[in-house]
mmCIF file of C-alpha atoms in Angstrom:
data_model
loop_
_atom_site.group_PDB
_atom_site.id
_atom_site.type_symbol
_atom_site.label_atom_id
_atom_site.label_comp_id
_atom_site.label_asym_id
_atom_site.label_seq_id
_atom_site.Cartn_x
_atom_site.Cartn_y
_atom_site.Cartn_z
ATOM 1 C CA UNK A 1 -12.253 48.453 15.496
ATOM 2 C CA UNK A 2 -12.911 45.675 17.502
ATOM 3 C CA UNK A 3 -16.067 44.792 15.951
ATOM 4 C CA UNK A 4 -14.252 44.230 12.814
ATOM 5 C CA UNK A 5 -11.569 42.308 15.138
ATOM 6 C CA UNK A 6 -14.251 39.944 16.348
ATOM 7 C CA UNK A 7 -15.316 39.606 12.402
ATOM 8 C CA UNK A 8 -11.649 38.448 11.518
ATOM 9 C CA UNK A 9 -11.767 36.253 14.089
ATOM 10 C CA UNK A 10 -14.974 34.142 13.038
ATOM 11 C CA UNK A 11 -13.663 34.248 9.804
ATOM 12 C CA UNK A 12 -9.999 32.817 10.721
ATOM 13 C CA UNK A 13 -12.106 30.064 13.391
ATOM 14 C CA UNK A 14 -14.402 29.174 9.972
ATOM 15 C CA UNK A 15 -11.537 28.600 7.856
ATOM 16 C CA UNK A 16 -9.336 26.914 10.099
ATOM 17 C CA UNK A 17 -12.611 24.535 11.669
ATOM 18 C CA UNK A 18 -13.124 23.131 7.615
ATOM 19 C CA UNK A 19 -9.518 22.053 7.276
ATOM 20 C CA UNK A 20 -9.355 20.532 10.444
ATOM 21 C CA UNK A 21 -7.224 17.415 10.728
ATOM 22 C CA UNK A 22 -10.760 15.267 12.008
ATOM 23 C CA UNK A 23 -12.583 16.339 9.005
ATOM 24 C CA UNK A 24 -9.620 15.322 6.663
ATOM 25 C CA UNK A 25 -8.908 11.957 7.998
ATOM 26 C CA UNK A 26 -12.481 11.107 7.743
ATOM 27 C CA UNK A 27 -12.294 12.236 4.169
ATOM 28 C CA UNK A 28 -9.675 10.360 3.257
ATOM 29 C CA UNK A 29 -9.983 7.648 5.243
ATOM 30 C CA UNK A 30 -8.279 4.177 3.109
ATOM 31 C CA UNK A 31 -9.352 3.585 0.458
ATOM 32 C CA UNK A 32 -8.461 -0.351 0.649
ATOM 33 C CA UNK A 33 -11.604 -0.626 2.685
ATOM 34 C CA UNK A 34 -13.983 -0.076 -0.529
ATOM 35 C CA UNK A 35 -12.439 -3.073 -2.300
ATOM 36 C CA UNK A 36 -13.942 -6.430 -1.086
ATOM 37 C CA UNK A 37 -10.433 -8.458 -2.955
ATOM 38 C CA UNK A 38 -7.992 -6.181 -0.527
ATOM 39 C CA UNK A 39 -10.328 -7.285 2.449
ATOM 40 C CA UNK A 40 -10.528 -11.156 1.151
ATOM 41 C CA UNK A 41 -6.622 -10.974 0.306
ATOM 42 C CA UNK A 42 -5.210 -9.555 3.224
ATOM 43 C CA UNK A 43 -2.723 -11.675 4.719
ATOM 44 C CA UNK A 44 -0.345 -10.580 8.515
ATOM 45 C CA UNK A 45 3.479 -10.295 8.284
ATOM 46 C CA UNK A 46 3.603 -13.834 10.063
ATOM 47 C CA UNK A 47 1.974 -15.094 6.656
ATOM 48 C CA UNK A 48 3.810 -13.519 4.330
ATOM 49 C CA UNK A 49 6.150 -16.462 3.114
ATOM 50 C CA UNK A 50 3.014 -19.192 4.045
ATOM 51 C CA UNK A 51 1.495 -19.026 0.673
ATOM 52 C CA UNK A 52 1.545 -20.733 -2.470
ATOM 53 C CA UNK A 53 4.632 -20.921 -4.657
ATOM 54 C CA UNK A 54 4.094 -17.849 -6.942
ATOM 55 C CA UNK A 55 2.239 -14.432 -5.393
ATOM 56 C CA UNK A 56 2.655 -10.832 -4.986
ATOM 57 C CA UNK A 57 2.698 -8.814 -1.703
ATOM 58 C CA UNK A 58 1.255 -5.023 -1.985
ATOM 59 C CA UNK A 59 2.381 -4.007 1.150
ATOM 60 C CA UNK A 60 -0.248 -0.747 1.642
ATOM 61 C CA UNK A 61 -0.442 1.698 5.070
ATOM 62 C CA UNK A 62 -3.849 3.723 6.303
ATOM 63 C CA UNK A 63 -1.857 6.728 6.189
ATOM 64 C CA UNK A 64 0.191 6.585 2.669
ATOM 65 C CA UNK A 65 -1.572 9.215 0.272
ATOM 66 C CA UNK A 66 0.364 6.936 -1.986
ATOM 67 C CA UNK A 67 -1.296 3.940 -1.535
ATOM 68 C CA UNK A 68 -4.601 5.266 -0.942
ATOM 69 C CA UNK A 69 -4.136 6.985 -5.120
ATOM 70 C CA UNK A 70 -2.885 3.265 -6.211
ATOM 71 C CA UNK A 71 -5.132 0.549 -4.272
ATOM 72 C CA UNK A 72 -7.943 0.624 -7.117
ATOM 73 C CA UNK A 73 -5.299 0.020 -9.454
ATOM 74 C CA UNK A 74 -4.001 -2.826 -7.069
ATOM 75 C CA UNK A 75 -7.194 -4.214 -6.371
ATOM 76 C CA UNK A 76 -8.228 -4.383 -9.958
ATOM 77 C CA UNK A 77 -5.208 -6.351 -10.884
ATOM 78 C CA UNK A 78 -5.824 -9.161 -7.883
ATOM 79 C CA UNK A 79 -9.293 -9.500 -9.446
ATOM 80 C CA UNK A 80 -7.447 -10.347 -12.938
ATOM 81 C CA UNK A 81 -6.122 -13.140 -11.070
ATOM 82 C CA UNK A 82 -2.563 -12.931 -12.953
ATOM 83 C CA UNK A 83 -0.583 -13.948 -10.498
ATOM 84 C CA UNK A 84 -2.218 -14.422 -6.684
ATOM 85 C CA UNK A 85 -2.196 -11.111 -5.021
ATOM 86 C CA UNK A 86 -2.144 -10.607 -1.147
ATOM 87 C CA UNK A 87 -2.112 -7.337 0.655
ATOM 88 C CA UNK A 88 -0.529 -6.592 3.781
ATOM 89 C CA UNK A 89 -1.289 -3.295 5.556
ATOM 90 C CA UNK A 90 1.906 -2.086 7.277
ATOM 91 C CA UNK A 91 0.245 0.443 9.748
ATOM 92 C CA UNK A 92 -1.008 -2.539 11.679
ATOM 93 C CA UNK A 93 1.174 -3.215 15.115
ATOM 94 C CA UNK A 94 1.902 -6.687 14.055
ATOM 95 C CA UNK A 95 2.707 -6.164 10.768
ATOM 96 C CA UNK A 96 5.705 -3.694 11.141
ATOM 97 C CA UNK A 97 8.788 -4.174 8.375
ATOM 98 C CA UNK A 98 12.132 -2.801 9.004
ATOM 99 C CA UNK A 99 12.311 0.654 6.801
ATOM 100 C CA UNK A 100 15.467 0.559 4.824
ATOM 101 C CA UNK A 101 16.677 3.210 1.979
ATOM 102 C CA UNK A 102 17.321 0.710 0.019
ATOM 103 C CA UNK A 103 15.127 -2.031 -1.584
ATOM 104 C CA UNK A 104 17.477 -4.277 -3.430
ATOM 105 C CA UNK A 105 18.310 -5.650 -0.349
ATOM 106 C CA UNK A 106 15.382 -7.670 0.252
ATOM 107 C CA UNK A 107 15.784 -9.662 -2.656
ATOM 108 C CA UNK A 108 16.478 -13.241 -2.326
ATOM 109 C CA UNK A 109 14.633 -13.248 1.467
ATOM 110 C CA UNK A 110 13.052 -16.203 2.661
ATOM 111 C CA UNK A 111 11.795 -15.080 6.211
ATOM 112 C CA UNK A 112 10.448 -12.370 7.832
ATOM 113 C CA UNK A 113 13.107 -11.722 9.999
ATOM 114 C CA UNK A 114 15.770 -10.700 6.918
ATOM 115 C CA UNK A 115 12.362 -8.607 5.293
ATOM 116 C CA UNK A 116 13.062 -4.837 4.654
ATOM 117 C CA UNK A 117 11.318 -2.192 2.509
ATOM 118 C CA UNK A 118 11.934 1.226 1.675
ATOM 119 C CA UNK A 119 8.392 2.493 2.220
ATOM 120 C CA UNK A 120 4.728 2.277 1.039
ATOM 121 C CA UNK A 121 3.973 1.549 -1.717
ATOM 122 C CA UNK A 122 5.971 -1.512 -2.336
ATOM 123 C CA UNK A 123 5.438 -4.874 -4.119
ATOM 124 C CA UNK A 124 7.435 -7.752 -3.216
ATOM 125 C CA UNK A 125 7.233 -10.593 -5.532
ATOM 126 C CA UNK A 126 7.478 -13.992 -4.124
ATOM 127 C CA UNK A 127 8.751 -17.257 -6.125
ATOM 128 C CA UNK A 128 9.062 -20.640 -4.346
ATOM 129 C CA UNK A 129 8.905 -19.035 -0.883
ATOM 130 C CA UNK A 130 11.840 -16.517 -2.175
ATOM 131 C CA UNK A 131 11.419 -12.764 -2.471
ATOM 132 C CA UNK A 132 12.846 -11.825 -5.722
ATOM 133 C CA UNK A 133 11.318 -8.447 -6.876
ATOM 134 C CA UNK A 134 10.885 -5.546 -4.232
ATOM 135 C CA UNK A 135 9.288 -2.411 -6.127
ATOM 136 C CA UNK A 136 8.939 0.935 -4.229
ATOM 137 C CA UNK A 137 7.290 3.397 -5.019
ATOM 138 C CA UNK A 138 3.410 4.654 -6.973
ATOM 139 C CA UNK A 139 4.671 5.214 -10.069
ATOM 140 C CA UNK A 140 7.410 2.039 -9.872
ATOM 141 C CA UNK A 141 4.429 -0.317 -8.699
ATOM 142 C CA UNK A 142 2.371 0.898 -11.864
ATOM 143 C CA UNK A 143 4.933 -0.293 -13.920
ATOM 144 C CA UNK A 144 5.704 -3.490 -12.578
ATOM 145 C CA UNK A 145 2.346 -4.466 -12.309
ATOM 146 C CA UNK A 146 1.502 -2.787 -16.152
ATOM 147 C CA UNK A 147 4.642 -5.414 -16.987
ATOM 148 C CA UNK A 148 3.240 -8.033 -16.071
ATOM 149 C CA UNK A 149 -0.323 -7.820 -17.857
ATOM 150 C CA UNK A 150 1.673 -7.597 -21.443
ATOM 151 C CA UNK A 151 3.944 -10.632 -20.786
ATOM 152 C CA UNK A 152 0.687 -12.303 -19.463
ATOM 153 C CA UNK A 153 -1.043 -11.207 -22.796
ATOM 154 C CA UNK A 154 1.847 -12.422 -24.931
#
């Protein structure tokens, strides 16, 4: 009996040891490190209404399963050069935004003092130092982004 105790044991240890939280966050560590734009791009909250007249913001955090499925997808269209895209990673201690349930609110912002978001993902657009679309959400961000390529091909 307690042989087959000790047996249930190892096995329960060997099981629990591979899903470990260590070996998981090293597995799926960010993914916005592989992409040399998101690196080149990456701007700090205090920059955020400092750049030219038309851009994006992906606002992105290391721990966002989210962001981590969408950031090639990102990434790709910053290389496309559309519009200027800058990344900001939230789940830096400087670069902390109010969380809000709401994201309409943030439209029409001009400082980073008024700036609110309801989460990662999110992509504010920014016209003449304005904010003027905030888009929550994978799927949302996919979209708006997807949007913009066909007026840009039309």
């Amino acid at each position: 009996m307690n042989h087959r105790l000790g047996n249930c044991a190892l096995l329960f240890v060997a099981v629990f040891t591979s899903c470990s939280p260590a070996k998981s966050e090293s597995s799926s560590e960010s993914k916005s490190e592989e992409y040399e734009i998101v690196n080149k791009q990456e701007i700090s909250l205090m920059d955020f209404f400092l750049q030219e007249d038309d851009y994006l913001v992906f606002c992105h955090s290391d721990t966002c399963t989210q962001c981590k499925q969408i950031i090639g997808d990102v990434a790709s269209f910053a290389e496309d050069n559309i519009i200027k895209t800058y990344f900001l990673n939230v789940s830096l201690p400087d670069n902390k935004i109010t969380l809000v349930p709401i994201d309409e609110i943030t439209i029409g912002v001009n400082s980073i003092n008024d700036l609110v978001y309801a989460g990662t993902p999110t992509i504010f657009e920014v016209k003449n130092g304005i904010t003027t679309s905030n888009i929550a959400g994978k799927d949302k961000c996919l979209t708006f982004l997807n949007e913009i390529r066909k007026n840009q091909i039309k």
